[in-house]
Coordinates of C-alpha atoms in Angstrom, one line a residue:
Chain A
M1 CA -120.4 5.4 -113.9
D2 CA -119.4 2.7 -115.7
V3 CA -116.5 3.4 -118.5
Q4 CA -115.8 2.3 -121.9
R5 CA -115.5 -1.3 -123.2
S6 CA -113.8 -1.2 -126.6
K7 CA -110.7 -0.9 -127.1
F8 CA -108.6 1.2 -127.8
R9 CA -105.4 2.5 -128.9
I10 CA -102.7 4.7 -127.2
G11 CA -99.7 6.5 -128.4
L12 CA -96.6 8.1 -127.4
I13 CA -94.6 10.2 -128.5
Q14 CA -90.9 10.6 -127.4
M15 CA -89.2 13.8 -128.5
A16 CA -86.5 15.5 -128.4
C17 CA -86.7 19.4 -127.3
S18 CA -84.6 22.5 -128.4
L19 CA -84.5 25.8 -126.8
D20 CA -87.3 27.1 -128.9
P21 CA -90.5 27.3 -128.1
N22 CA -92.8 26.9 -131.4
E23 CA -90.0 24.9 -133.2
N24 CA -90.8 22.1 -129.7
L25 CA -94.7 23.0 -130.4
A26 CA -94.7 22.9 -134.3
K27 CA -92.8 19.5 -134.2
A28 CA -94.7 17.7 -131.6
E29 CA -97.9 18.6 -133.8
W30 CA -96.3 16.8 -136.7
R31 CA -95.6 14.1 -134.0
I32 CA -98.9 13.9 -132.9
R33 CA -100.5 13.7 -136.8
E34 CA -97.7 10.8 -137.3
A35 CA -99.4 8.9 -134.9
A36 CA -103.2 9.6 -135.1
A37 CA -102.0 8.4 -138.8
K38 CA -101.0 5.3 -137.5
G39 CA -104.5 4.4 -135.0
A40 CA -103.5 6.4 -132.1
Q41 CA -106.4 7.3 -130.8
I42 CA -105.0 8.5 -127.0
V43 CA -102.0 10.7 -127.4
C44 CA -99.7 12.2 -125.3
V45 CA -96.6 14.3 -125.6
P46 CA -93.9 14.4 -122.8
E47 CA -93.3 16.7 -119.2
L48 CA -93.1 20.6 -120.9
F49 CA -91.9 19.6 -124.1
R50 CA -92.0 23.4 -125.5
S51 CA -89.5 23.8 -123.4
Q52 CA -85.6 22.0 -122.8
Y53 CA -86.0 21.3 -119.4
F54 CA -85.3 25.1 -117.7
C55 CA -85.5 23.8 -113.5
R56 CA -82.1 22.7 -114.3
E57 CA -81.5 25.8 -113.3
Q58 CA -83.0 28.9 -110.7
N59 CA -83.7 32.2 -113.2
T60 CA -86.7 34.5 -112.7
A61 CA -86.4 35.0 -116.9
W62 CA -87.2 31.1 -117.2
F63 CA -90.9 32.3 -116.5
D64 CA -91.4 33.9 -119.3
L65 CA -91.7 31.1 -120.9
A66 CA -94.7 30.4 -119.4
E67 CA -97.7 30.4 -120.1
P68 CA -102.4 31.3 -119.2
I69 CA -104.9 28.0 -119.8
P70 CA -106.2 28.7 -122.4
G71 CA -103.1 30.2 -124.1
P72 CA -100.9 29.8 -127.3
T73 CA -100.4 25.5 -126.7
S74 CA -104.4 25.2 -125.0
E75 CA -105.1 26.6 -128.6
S76 CA -102.8 24.5 -130.0
F77 CA -104.4 21.0 -128.8
T78 CA -107.7 21.8 -129.2
R79 CA -107.5 22.4 -132.1
L80 CA -105.9 19.1 -133.2
A81 CA -107.3 17.4 -131.4
R82 CA -110.3 18.0 -133.1
E83 CA -109.2 18.4 -136.5
L84 CA -107.7 14.4 -136.1
R85 CA -110.6 13.6 -133.7
I86 CA -108.0 12.1 -131.2
A87 CA -108.6 12.3 -127.2
L88 CA -104.5 14.5 -126.8
I89 CA -102.6 15.3 -123.6
G90 CA -100.2 17.9 -123.2
S91 CA -98.7 18.9 -120.8
V92 CA -98.0 23.3 -119.6
F93 CA -95.8 25.8 -117.8
E94 CA -98.6 27.8 -116.1
R95 CA -99.3 30.9 -115.8
R96 CA -102.1 31.1 -113.1
A97 CA -101.0 34.5 -111.4
A98 CA -98.1 37.1 -110.6
G99 CA -96.4 34.4 -108.0
V100 CA -98.4 31.8 -108.1
Y101 CA -96.9 29.1 -111.3
H102 CA -98.1 24.5 -112.2
N103 CA -96.4 21.8 -113.9
T104 CA -99.8 21.7 -115.4
A105 CA -101.6 18.8 -117.7
L106 CA -104.4 19.2 -119.4
V107 CA -106.2 16.9 -121.7
F108 CA -109.0 17.2 -124.5
D109 CA -111.3 14.8 -125.1
A110 CA -111.4 14.5 -129.5
D111 CA -113.7 17.6 -130.2
G112 CA -111.0 19.8 -128.7
S113 CA -113.1 20.9 -125.1
L114 CA -110.8 20.1 -122.2
A115 CA -111.7 17.0 -120.4
G116 CA -109.5 17.7 -117.6
T117 CA -107.0 19.5 -116.0
Y118 CA -103.9 18.2 -113.5
R119 CA -101.5 20.4 -111.4
K120 CA -98.7 18.3 -110.5
M121 CA -98.9 17.1 -106.8
H122 CA -95.7 15.6 -105.7
I123 CA -93.3 19.1 -107.0
P124 CA -89.0 17.3 -106.7
E125 CA -86.4 19.5 -105.6
D126 CA -82.3 18.0 -106.3
P127 CA -79.8 19.2 -107.9
L128 CA -80.6 20.2 -111.9
Y129 CA -83.9 19.5 -110.4
Y130 CA -85.2 22.4 -109.0
E131 CA -88.9 22.6 -109.5
K132 CA -89.6 23.6 -106.2
Y133 CA -88.3 26.6 -106.9
Y134 CA -90.9 26.7 -110.4
F135 CA -93.8 25.0 -109.9
T136 CA -96.6 25.6 -106.7
P137 CA -98.0 22.5 -105.9
G138 CA -100.9 21.6 -108.0
D139 CA -104.4 22.1 -105.8
L140 CA -106.7 19.6 -107.9
G141 CA -105.8 16.0 -106.3
F142 CA -105.9 12.6 -108.7
G143 CA -108.4 13.1 -111.1
S144 CA -109.8 10.6 -114.0
F145 CA -111.1 12.3 -116.9
D146 CA -113.6 10.0 -119.7
T147 CA -112.4 10.8 -123.1
R148 CA -114.2 9.6 -126.4
Y149 CA -112.3 6.2 -126.2
A150 CA -111.2 5.3 -122.4
R151 CA -111.2 7.0 -119.2
V152 CA -107.4 8.0 -118.7
A153 CA -105.7 10.4 -115.5
V154 CA -102.7 12.5 -116.0
L155 CA -99.7 12.4 -113.2
V156 CA -96.6 13.9 -114.2
C157 CA -92.5 12.5 -113.5
W158 CA -92.6 12.7 -110.3
D159 CA -95.1 11.8 -109.0
Q160 CA -94.6 8.2 -110.8
W161 CA -93.0 7.6 -107.5
Y162 CA -96.0 7.4 -106.0
P163 CA -98.4 5.0 -105.1
E164 CA -101.1 6.9 -103.8
A165 CA -101.7 9.3 -106.9
A166 CA -101.6 6.4 -109.1
R167 CA -103.7 4.0 -106.4
L168 CA -105.9 7.4 -106.7
A169 CA -105.9 8.0 -110.1
A170 CA -107.3 4.1 -110.1
L171 CA -110.2 4.3 -107.9
A172 CA -111.4 7.3 -110.2
Q173 CA -111.3 4.3 -112.9
A174 CA -109.1 5.6 -115.0
Q175 CA -108.1 3.0 -117.5
V176 CA -104.7 4.2 -118.1
L177 CA -102.2 6.7 -116.1
F178 CA -100.2 8.1 -118.2
Y179 CA -97.0 9.8 -116.8
P180 CA -95.6 12.7 -119.5
T181 CA -91.9 13.0 -118.2
A182 CA -88.7 14.6 -118.0
I183 CA -86.6 12.0 -116.4
G184 CA -82.0 11.4 -117.2
W185 CA -79.1 11.0 -115.3
H186 CA -76.2 13.3 -114.3
P187 CA -73.6 12.7 -117.3
S188 CA -71.4 12.2 -114.1
E189 CA -73.4 9.5 -112.0
K190 CA -75.0 7.2 -115.3
A191 CA -71.7 5.2 -116.1
Q192 CA -72.2 3.7 -111.7
L193 CA -76.2 4.1 -111.4
G194 CA -77.9 5.1 -114.6
A195 CA -79.1 0.5 -115.1
S196 CA -80.4 1.0 -111.6
Q197 CA -81.6 4.3 -112.0
H198 CA -84.0 3.3 -115.3
D199 CA -84.8 0.1 -113.8
A200 CA -86.0 1.0 -110.5
W201 CA -88.1 4.1 -112.8
Q202 CA -89.8 0.8 -114.3
T203 CA -89.9 -1.3 -112.1
I204 CA -92.1 0.9 -109.5
Q205 CA -94.6 2.0 -112.5
R206 CA -94.7 -1.6 -113.7
G207 CA -95.6 -2.1 -110.3
H208 CA -98.4 0.8 -110.5
A209 CA -100.0 -1.5 -113.1
I210 CA -100.4 -4.5 -111.3
A211 CA -101.3 -2.8 -107.8
N212 CA -104.3 -1.5 -109.8
G213 CA -104.8 -3.4 -112.7
L214 CA -104.4 -0.8 -115.1
Y215 CA -102.2 0.5 -118.6
V216 CA -99.8 2.8 -117.7
A217 CA -97.7 5.2 -120.1
A218 CA -95.2 6.6 -119.4
V219 CA -93.9 9.4 -122.4
N220 CA -90.4 10.5 -121.9
R221 CA -88.6 13.2 -123.8
V222 CA -85.0 12.2 -124.8
G223 CA -81.7 13.6 -125.3
Y224 CA -78.9 16.1 -123.9
E225 CA -79.5 19.5 -122.2
G226 CA -77.5 22.0 -121.0
P227 CA -73.3 22.4 -120.8
P228 CA -71.2 18.9 -121.3
E229 CA -70.7 17.1 -118.0
H230 CA -73.1 19.3 -116.7
G231 CA -77.0 19.0 -117.9
L232 CA -78.8 15.8 -119.0
E233 CA -79.1 12.8 -120.2
F234 CA -82.8 12.2 -120.5
W235 CA -83.4 8.3 -120.7
G236 CA -86.3 8.3 -123.0
Q237 CA -87.2 4.4 -123.2
S238 CA -91.1 5.7 -122.6
F239 CA -93.6 2.4 -121.9
V240 CA -97.0 1.2 -121.8
A241 CA -97.3 -1.4 -119.1
G242 CA -100.1 -4.0 -119.1
P243 CA -102.5 -4.7 -116.3
F244 CA -100.8 -7.2 -114.8
G245 CA -97.7 -5.0 -114.9
Q246 CA -96.2 -6.9 -118.3
V247 CA -94.3 -3.9 -121.2
L248 CA -96.6 -3.9 -123.3
A249 CA -94.1 -1.4 -125.8
E250 CA -90.3 0.7 -124.8
A251 CA -88.7 3.2 -126.9
S252 CA -84.7 3.0 -127.1
P253 CA -82.7 6.0 -124.9
A254 CA -81.5 7.3 -128.1
G255 CA -84.1 9.3 -130.4
E256 CA -87.2 10.3 -130.8
E257 CA -90.0 7.4 -131.6
I258 CA -93.7 6.7 -131.3
L259 CA -95.0 3.6 -129.6
V260 CA -99.3 3.1 -130.6
V261 CA -100.4 0.4 -128.3
E262 CA -103.4 -1.5 -128.3
C263 CA -104.7 -1.5 -124.5
D264 CA -108.4 -3.7 -123.8
P265 CA -111.0 -3.0 -121.5
R266 CA -111.8 -7.0 -121.3
L267 CA -108.1 -7.5 -120.5
M268 CA -108.6 -4.3 -117.5
E269 CA -111.5 -7.2 -115.5
D270 CA -109.7 -10.1 -115.9
V271 CA -106.7 -9.3 -114.5
R272 CA -109.0 -7.7 -111.8
R273 CA -111.5 -10.6 -111.5
N274 CA -108.4 -12.9 -111.2
W275 CA -106.3 -10.9 -108.5
P276 CA -109.4 -9.2 -107.3
F277 CA -106.9 -7.0 -105.0
L278 CA -109.5 -3.2 -105.1
R279 CA -111.8 -5.9 -103.7
D280 CA -109.6 -6.7 -100.4
R281 CA -108.3 -3.0 -99.7
R282 CA -109.1 -2.3 -95.5
I283 CA -109.9 1.2 -95.9
D284 CA -111.0 1.1 -92.5
A285 CA -107.4 0.6 -91.9
Y286 CA -105.2 3.0 -94.0
S287 CA -106.2 6.4 -92.4
G288 CA -101.9 7.0 -91.4
L289 CA -101.4 7.4 -95.3
S290 CA -102.5 11.1 -94.3
S291 CA -99.2 11.1 -91.5
R292 CA -96.2 12.2 -92.0
V293 CA -94.3 9.9 -90.0
I294 CA -96.1 7.6 -87.8
D295 CA -93.5 7.9 -85.4
Chain B
M1 CA -88.3 7.5 -82.3
D2 CA -85.5 6.7 -84.6
V3 CA -83.9 3.1 -85.6
Q4 CA -81.2 1.0 -85.7
R5 CA -78.3 2.5 -87.4
S6 CA -75.7 -0.3 -87.3
K7 CA -75.6 -3.7 -90.5
F8 CA -77.4 -7.1 -89.4
R9 CA -78.0 -10.2 -91.2
I10 CA -81.3 -11.2 -92.3
G11 CA -82.1 -15.3 -92.7
L12 CA -85.1 -16.1 -95.2
I13 CA -86.3 -20.2 -94.3
Q14 CA -87.6 -21.0 -97.6
M15 CA -89.0 -24.4 -96.6
A16 CA -91.4 -27.9 -97.9
C17 CA -94.3 -28.6 -95.7
S18 CA -95.8 -32.1 -95.2
L19 CA -98.7 -33.2 -93.0
D20 CA -97.2 -33.5 -89.9
P21 CA -97.4 -30.2 -88.0
N22 CA -94.8 -31.5 -85.7
E23 CA -92.4 -32.7 -88.2
N24 CA -92.5 -29.5 -89.8
L25 CA -91.9 -27.7 -86.6
A26 CA -89.2 -29.3 -85.9
K27 CA -87.8 -29.0 -89.3
A28 CA -87.9 -25.0 -88.5
E29 CA -86.4 -25.1 -86.0
W30 CA -83.8 -27.5 -88.2
R31 CA -83.0 -24.5 -90.9
I32 CA -83.0 -21.1 -88.3
R33 CA -80.4 -22.8 -86.1
E34 CA -79.0 -23.3 -89.5
A35 CA -79.6 -19.8 -90.5
A36 CA -78.6 -18.5 -87.3
A37 CA -75.7 -20.3 -87.9
K38 CA -74.7 -18.2 -91.0
G39 CA -74.8 -15.6 -89.4
A40 CA -78.7 -14.3 -89.5
Q41 CA -79.9 -11.4 -87.0
I42 CA -83.4 -11.8 -88.0
V43 CA -84.8 -14.9 -89.4
C44 CA -87.8 -15.8 -91.0
V45 CA -89.9 -18.5 -91.3
P46 CA -93.2 -19.2 -94.6
E47 CA -96.6 -18.5 -93.3
L48 CA -98.2 -20.7 -92.1
F49 CA -95.4 -23.3 -91.6
R50 CA -96.8 -26.4 -89.6
S51 CA -99.0 -27.3 -92.2
Q52 CA -100.1 -27.8 -95.5
Y53 CA -102.3 -25.3 -97.2
F54 CA -105.0 -26.7 -95.8
C55 CA -106.9 -22.9 -97.5
R56 CA -106.9 -25.8 -100.4
E57 CA -110.0 -26.7 -99.5
Q58 CA -113.1 -25.9 -96.6
N59 CA -113.0 -28.0 -93.9
T60 CA -114.1 -27.5 -90.5
A61 CA -111.6 -30.4 -89.3
W62 CA -108.6 -27.8 -90.5
F63 CA -109.9 -25.4 -87.5
D64 CA -108.1 -28.1 -84.9
L65 CA -104.2 -27.2 -86.9
A66 CA -105.3 -23.7 -85.0
E67 CA -103.6 -22.9 -81.6
P68 CA -103.7 -20.3 -79.1
I69 CA -100.3 -17.6 -78.4
P70 CA -99.0 -18.0 -76.2
G71 CA -99.1 -21.9 -77.5
P72 CA -96.6 -24.6 -78.1
T73 CA -95.4 -22.3 -81.9
S74 CA -94.7 -19.4 -79.9
E75 CA -92.8 -21.1 -76.7
S76 CA -91.2 -23.2 -79.4
F77 CA -90.2 -20.0 -81.0
T78 CA -88.9 -18.5 -77.8
R79 CA -86.9 -20.6 -76.3
L80 CA -85.3 -20.8 -79.8
A81 CA -84.8 -16.7 -80.2
R82 CA -83.7 -16.7 -76.3
E83 CA -81.4 -19.9 -77.5
L84 CA -79.8 -18.4 -79.9
R85 CA -79.8 -14.7 -79.6
I86 CA -81.8 -14.1 -82.7
A87 CA -84.8 -11.8 -83.4
L88 CA -87.7 -14.5 -84.6
I89 CA -90.7 -14.7 -87.0
G90 CA -92.9 -16.4 -86.9
S91 CA -96.2 -17.2 -88.2
V92 CA -99.1 -19.3 -86.1
F93 CA -103.1 -20.4 -86.9
E94 CA -104.1 -18.6 -83.9
R95 CA -107.3 -19.8 -82.3
R96 CA -108.7 -16.7 -80.3
A97 CA -111.7 -17.5 -79.5
A98 CA -114.8 -20.4 -80.9
G99 CA -115.1 -19.4 -84.1
V100 CA -112.4 -16.3 -84.8
Y101 CA -109.3 -17.2 -86.5
H102 CA -106.5 -15.8 -87.9
N103 CA -103.1 -15.8 -90.0
T104 CA -100.7 -14.0 -87.0
A105 CA -97.4 -13.0 -87.6
L106 CA -95.3 -12.8 -84.6
V107 CA -91.8 -11.7 -83.9
F108 CA -89.6 -12.6 -81.0
D109 CA -87.0 -10.6 -80.0
A110 CA -83.6 -11.8 -79.5
D111 CA -84.3 -12.3 -75.5
G112 CA -87.7 -14.5 -76.2
S113 CA -89.5 -11.4 -75.5
L114 CA -93.1 -11.0 -77.9
A115 CA -92.4 -8.0 -79.8
G116 CA -95.7 -7.8 -80.9
T117 CA -97.6 -9.4 -83.7
Y118 CA -99.6 -8.7 -87.1
R119 CA -103.2 -10.4 -87.8
K120 CA -102.6 -10.7 -91.8
M121 CA -105.4 -7.6 -93.0
H122 CA -105.7 -8.7 -97.0
I123 CA -108.2 -12.3 -97.0
P124 CA -107.4 -13.0 -100.4
E125 CA -110.1 -15.6 -102.1
D126 CA -110.0 -17.6 -104.6
P127 CA -109.7 -21.1 -105.7
L128 CA -107.7 -23.2 -103.4
Y129 CA -106.9 -19.8 -101.7
Y130 CA -110.0 -20.2 -99.4
E131 CA -108.5 -17.8 -96.8
K132 CA -111.6 -16.1 -96.4
Y133 CA -113.2 -19.1 -95.1
Y134 CA -110.9 -19.7 -91.9
F135 CA -109.7 -16.3 -91.4
T136 CA -111.3 -13.4 -89.6
P137 CA -109.0 -10.2 -90.7
G138 CA -107.1 -8.6 -88.4
D139 CA -107.6 -5.8 -86.3
L140 CA -104.1 -4.9 -85.7
G141 CA -103.3 -2.2 -88.2
F142 CA -99.3 -2.5 -90.0
G143 CA -96.9 -1.3 -87.3
S144 CA -93.4 -2.3 -87.2
F145 CA -91.3 -3.8 -83.7
D146 CA -87.7 -3.2 -82.9
T147 CA -85.8 -5.5 -82.0
R148 CA -82.8 -5.4 -81.0
Y149 CA -81.0 -6.1 -84.8
A150 CA -83.4 -3.5 -86.9
R151 CA -87.0 -2.3 -86.5
V152 CA -88.5 -4.7 -88.4
A153 CA -93.1 -5.3 -90.1
V154 CA -94.5 -8.2 -91.2
L155 CA -96.7 -8.5 -93.5
V156 CA -98.3 -11.5 -94.8
C157 CA -98.7 -12.7 -98.2
W158 CA -101.9 -11.9 -100.0
D159 CA -100.8 -8.1 -98.3
Q160 CA -98.1 -8.5 -100.6
W161 CA -100.1 -6.7 -103.3
Y162 CA -101.2 -3.8 -101.7
P163 CA -99.4 -0.9 -101.6
E164 CA -101.5 1.0 -98.6
A165 CA -99.5 -2.1 -96.4
A166 CA -95.9 -1.1 -97.4
R167 CA -96.6 2.4 -96.8
L168 CA -98.1 2.3 -92.9
A169 CA -95.2 0.1 -92.3
A170 CA -93.1 2.3 -93.8
L171 CA -93.6 5.4 -92.2
A172 CA -93.8 3.2 -88.3
Q173 CA -90.3 3.4 -89.9
A174 CA -89.5 -0.3 -90.2
Q175 CA -86.1 -1.6 -92.1
V176 CA -87.8 -4.6 -93.1
L177 CA -91.1 -5.9 -94.3
F178 CA -91.1 -9.5 -94.0
Y179 CA -93.2 -11.0 -95.8
P180 CA -93.6 -14.9 -94.8
T181 CA -95.8 -16.6 -97.8
A182 CA -97.6 -19.1 -99.2
I183 CA -98.1 -18.6 -103.8
G184 CA -97.5 -21.1 -106.0
W185 CA -98.8 -22.3 -109.3
H186 CA -102.1 -24.2 -110.2
P187 CA -101.1 -26.2 -112.6
S188 CA -102.9 -25.9 -115.2
E189 CA -102.2 -22.7 -115.3
K190 CA -98.3 -22.8 -115.2
A191 CA -97.4 -23.3 -118.4
Q192 CA -99.0 -20.4 -119.8
L193 CA -99.3 -17.8 -116.9
G194 CA -96.6 -18.8 -114.6
A195 CA -93.6 -16.7 -115.2
S196 CA -95.8 -13.5 -115.5
Q197 CA -97.4 -14.6 -112.3
H198 CA -94.4 -14.5 -110.2
D199 CA -93.1 -11.8 -112.8
A200 CA -96.0 -9.7 -111.5
W201 CA -95.3 -10.8 -107.2
Q202 CA -91.7 -10.4 -107.4
T203 CA -92.2 -6.6 -109.4
I204 CA -94.7 -5.0 -106.9
Q205 CA -92.3 -5.7 -104.0
R206 CA -89.5 -4.6 -105.3
G207 CA -91.8 -1.7 -106.1
H208 CA -93.0 -1.5 -102.4
A209 CA -88.3 -1.2 -101.7
I210 CA -88.2 1.2 -103.9
A211 CA -90.9 3.7 -103.3
N212 CA -89.9 3.7 -99.4
G213 CA -86.4 3.7 -99.5
L214 CA -85.9 -0.2 -97.8
Y215 CA -85.3 -3.8 -97.2
V216 CA -88.2 -6.2 -98.5
A217 CA -87.6 -9.6 -97.7
A218 CA -90.1 -12.3 -98.6
V219 CA -90.5 -15.8 -97.4
N220 CA -92.1 -18.1 -99.0
R221 CA -92.7 -21.4 -99.1
V222 CA -91.9 -24.0 -101.7
G223 CA -93.0 -27.9 -103.2
Y224 CA -96.4 -29.2 -104.3
E225 CA -99.2 -30.2 -101.9
G226 CA -102.7 -31.7 -102.9
P227 CA -104.0 -34.1 -105.6
P228 CA -102.4 -34.3 -109.2
E229 CA -103.8 -31.2 -111.3
H230 CA -106.0 -29.9 -108.3
G231 CA -103.0 -29.7 -106.0
L232 CA -100.6 -26.5 -105.7
E233 CA -97.0 -26.2 -106.8
F234 CA -96.0 -23.5 -104.3
W235 CA -93.1 -21.0 -106.4
G236 CA -90.2 -20.7 -104.0
Q237 CA -87.7 -18.5 -105.1
S238 CA -87.8 -15.6 -101.6
F239 CA -85.5 -13.5 -102.6
V240 CA -84.7 -9.9 -100.7
A241 CA -84.2 -6.0 -102.5
G242 CA -82.7 -3.5 -101.2
P243 CA -84.2 0.4 -100.9
F244 CA -84.1 1.0 -104.4
G245 CA -85.7 -1.9 -105.3
Q246 CA -82.8 -4.2 -106.4
V247 CA -82.7 -8.3 -106.2
L248 CA -80.1 -9.2 -103.7
A249 CA -80.6 -12.8 -102.8
E250 CA -82.4 -14.6 -104.4
A251 CA -83.6 -18.0 -103.6
S252 CA -84.3 -21.5 -106.9
P253 CA -87.8 -22.2 -107.4
A254 CA -87.1 -26.0 -106.6
G255 CA -86.6 -26.6 -103.2
E256 CA -85.4 -25.9 -99.8
E257 CA -82.9 -23.2 -99.6
I258 CA -82.0 -20.2 -96.7
L259 CA -80.6 -16.8 -97.6
V260 CA -78.5 -15.0 -95.3
V261 CA -78.1 -11.2 -96.5
E262 CA -77.0 -8.5 -94.9
C263 CA -78.7 -5.2 -94.8
D264 CA -77.2 -1.4 -94.8
P265 CA -79.9 0.6 -92.7
R266 CA -76.7 3.8 -94.0
L267 CA -77.7 3.0 -97.4
M268 CA -81.2 3.2 -97.3
E269 CA -80.4 6.7 -95.7
D270 CA -78.1 7.2 -98.6
V271 CA -81.9 6.4 -101.3
R272 CA -84.2 8.2 -99.2
R273 CA -81.5 11.4 -100.1
N274 CA -81.3 10.5 -103.4
W275 CA -84.6 9.9 -104.0
P276 CA -86.5 11.7 -101.2
F277 CA -89.9 10.4 -101.6
L278 CA -91.0 10.9 -98.3
R279 CA -90.2 14.4 -97.9
D280 CA -93.1 15.2 -100.8
R281 CA -96.1 12.7 -100.4
R282 CA -98.8 14.9 -100.7
I283 CA -100.6 14.0 -97.0
D284 CA -103.4 16.6 -97.4
A285 CA -104.4 15.2 -100.3
Y286 CA -105.0 11.5 -100.1
S287 CA -107.5 11.1 -97.9
G288 CA -109.8 9.5 -100.9
L289 CA -107.5 6.8 -100.1
S290 CA -110.3 5.8 -97.7
S291 CA -112.8 5.4 -100.2
R292 CA -114.0 2.4 -101.6
V293 CA -113.7 3.5 -105.4
I294 CA -114.3 7.1 -106.4
D295 CA -117.3 7.4 -108.4

C-alpha cells in the first residue's frame, strides 16, 4: 500500500510537567489546540507527559499513575483529535494487567479513531532512569500507522539509540518517526558531558533520517524535576530532521515551545531516488542482527 | 573471545590517485611509511587507491586493472606490514574469476599474514558511480579481524550508509570500523548540495560510532578526476570518530594528508557501560530487517 503524497504539517509540543496529572493533561490539551491553530495536522506530546518522570526512583506507589487503554488520557485525546481534525500522538503509562505495565504510545487519527498502539520496545535502566522496574518490554513490534495526513511510526525515547527500530519503521513505510522523549542531564554531569550527550542524541537521530530517507521528530520534555543535585534537567531541544538529516527546526533547552514543520513526501521521494540506500540492502546477509553477539 | 585492551594508534592515508597504478602504489607505500614513522600501528589507504576511480564510466578495458589475490598489491602490502610491524588495510580491484570481480579490502597483520578479506557488500550504481557494472556483490558477510593491535572491521564506501553493516561488525566485536572510500561531488551539484552531502556522510558514520560504541575511521581519496564539469571532485575530509560520535581528527578537503589517532579500548568500555545500547537490543523482534519492504 503506498503512502500519502501531499505535504503535511507536524506539531511538536515541548512541555514541562508538574506533579499533578490533571494539570499536565489540561496543559497538553491547551498546547495541542495552540499547535492546531498554527496549522499542525499531526501533533505529538512528550513521553509520559501526564506526570513528572517518576522513573527517577523505584516506588510501588507510582504504579498508581498508570491507567488502562481506553482510559482518561486516550478518551481525552480521542475527543481532541476529532474536534480539531488532527492526528494526535499521545504517551500513556499503561496498566495492562495487574503487574503488567507498559510505556505506551497511541496514535489517533483525525476522526478520533485509534490508528495504532506502540509499546516501548527498548527499555533503559540507568541511575535515575529505572524503567526496567516499571515497564514490561513491548510486544507489538515496530509498525507504522496510517493517518489522514501521513503514515507515521512512534518510537519512544531509548528506542532512538537503535538503528534497527528506525529501519523497521521505515520498511513499514513510515514517513515520520516520532520520538516522544524524556531525556535530560544529571546536574553533576552536565558541565563535563552535557554537550556531548546532547550532540550524540541529535546525531544518531539525524542518522536515522539519513539512513532511511524520512522525517524524524524528537519531542522532549523540558524543565528540572527532583531535588537539587539529585534530580534531572530535561534538556528540551525537540527537533525535526529532514530526509537527508538536515535539522529543519529546533526548540530551546530552556522552556516550553511548539514547533510546527511542513513535511514534503516529494522531498523524501527525491532524496531516495538520489541516495537509493533501500535499493541495495543485503537482506540475504543480515540474519546476524538477531544475534546478541557474534562470538 | 575478548579483544585487545591496550591503546593503539590508527593511521589514515588520504591521497590523490593518478592514472598510473605503479605510481599510486609507490606513493601509498611512501605514505604508509610516513604514517608508521608517526606512530601509526594500523594503517588504511583509500578505496581502489591503485587507480583513478574508473567506475566513472562503463568500459570493458578497465577490467584490466583488476588483479588476483595474492597479487601485486597484496604481496607489496604483505612485505610492508612485516617490515614496518604494522597492521595494514588495503583495497584491491579483485579478479576472482573470468567475469567475477570484487571491490575487496584486505587486512594484513603486523607479521605480514593475511588476517582477513572483505568483499564490498553494498554496491552503488549512480551517475558516475557505475559500480554494479564492475563489482559482483561480496559473499563473505560482515566480519571482524584480529590484528596484533586491535580487532578491526573493514567496510567499503557505500557500506557506510547502512546501519546493518556497522552493527554486524560491532557484534563481531570490531573495535574500529575502517571505511576505505571514494566519494566526491559532481561539479554541477557542489554549490547547491555539496555541504549537505558531506554533512550527511559524516553524520551517519558518527551515528554508527554512537550506536555501537566504537571507533569509526573514514579514509577518503582527494583530488579531481575526469574532464572538467563531468568528472568527480573527491572531497577528502577523512576523519576518525570516537565511541560516542565525537570527531577526533579530520583532514582537509583540499589535499593529501595523514591522520594518526590514538584509540582507547577503555574509553569504549566506559561509553558502553554508561550507554549500554547493546544490552537492550530486542533480538526477538528484528527478523523484519531481512525483508525488502514490510508491506
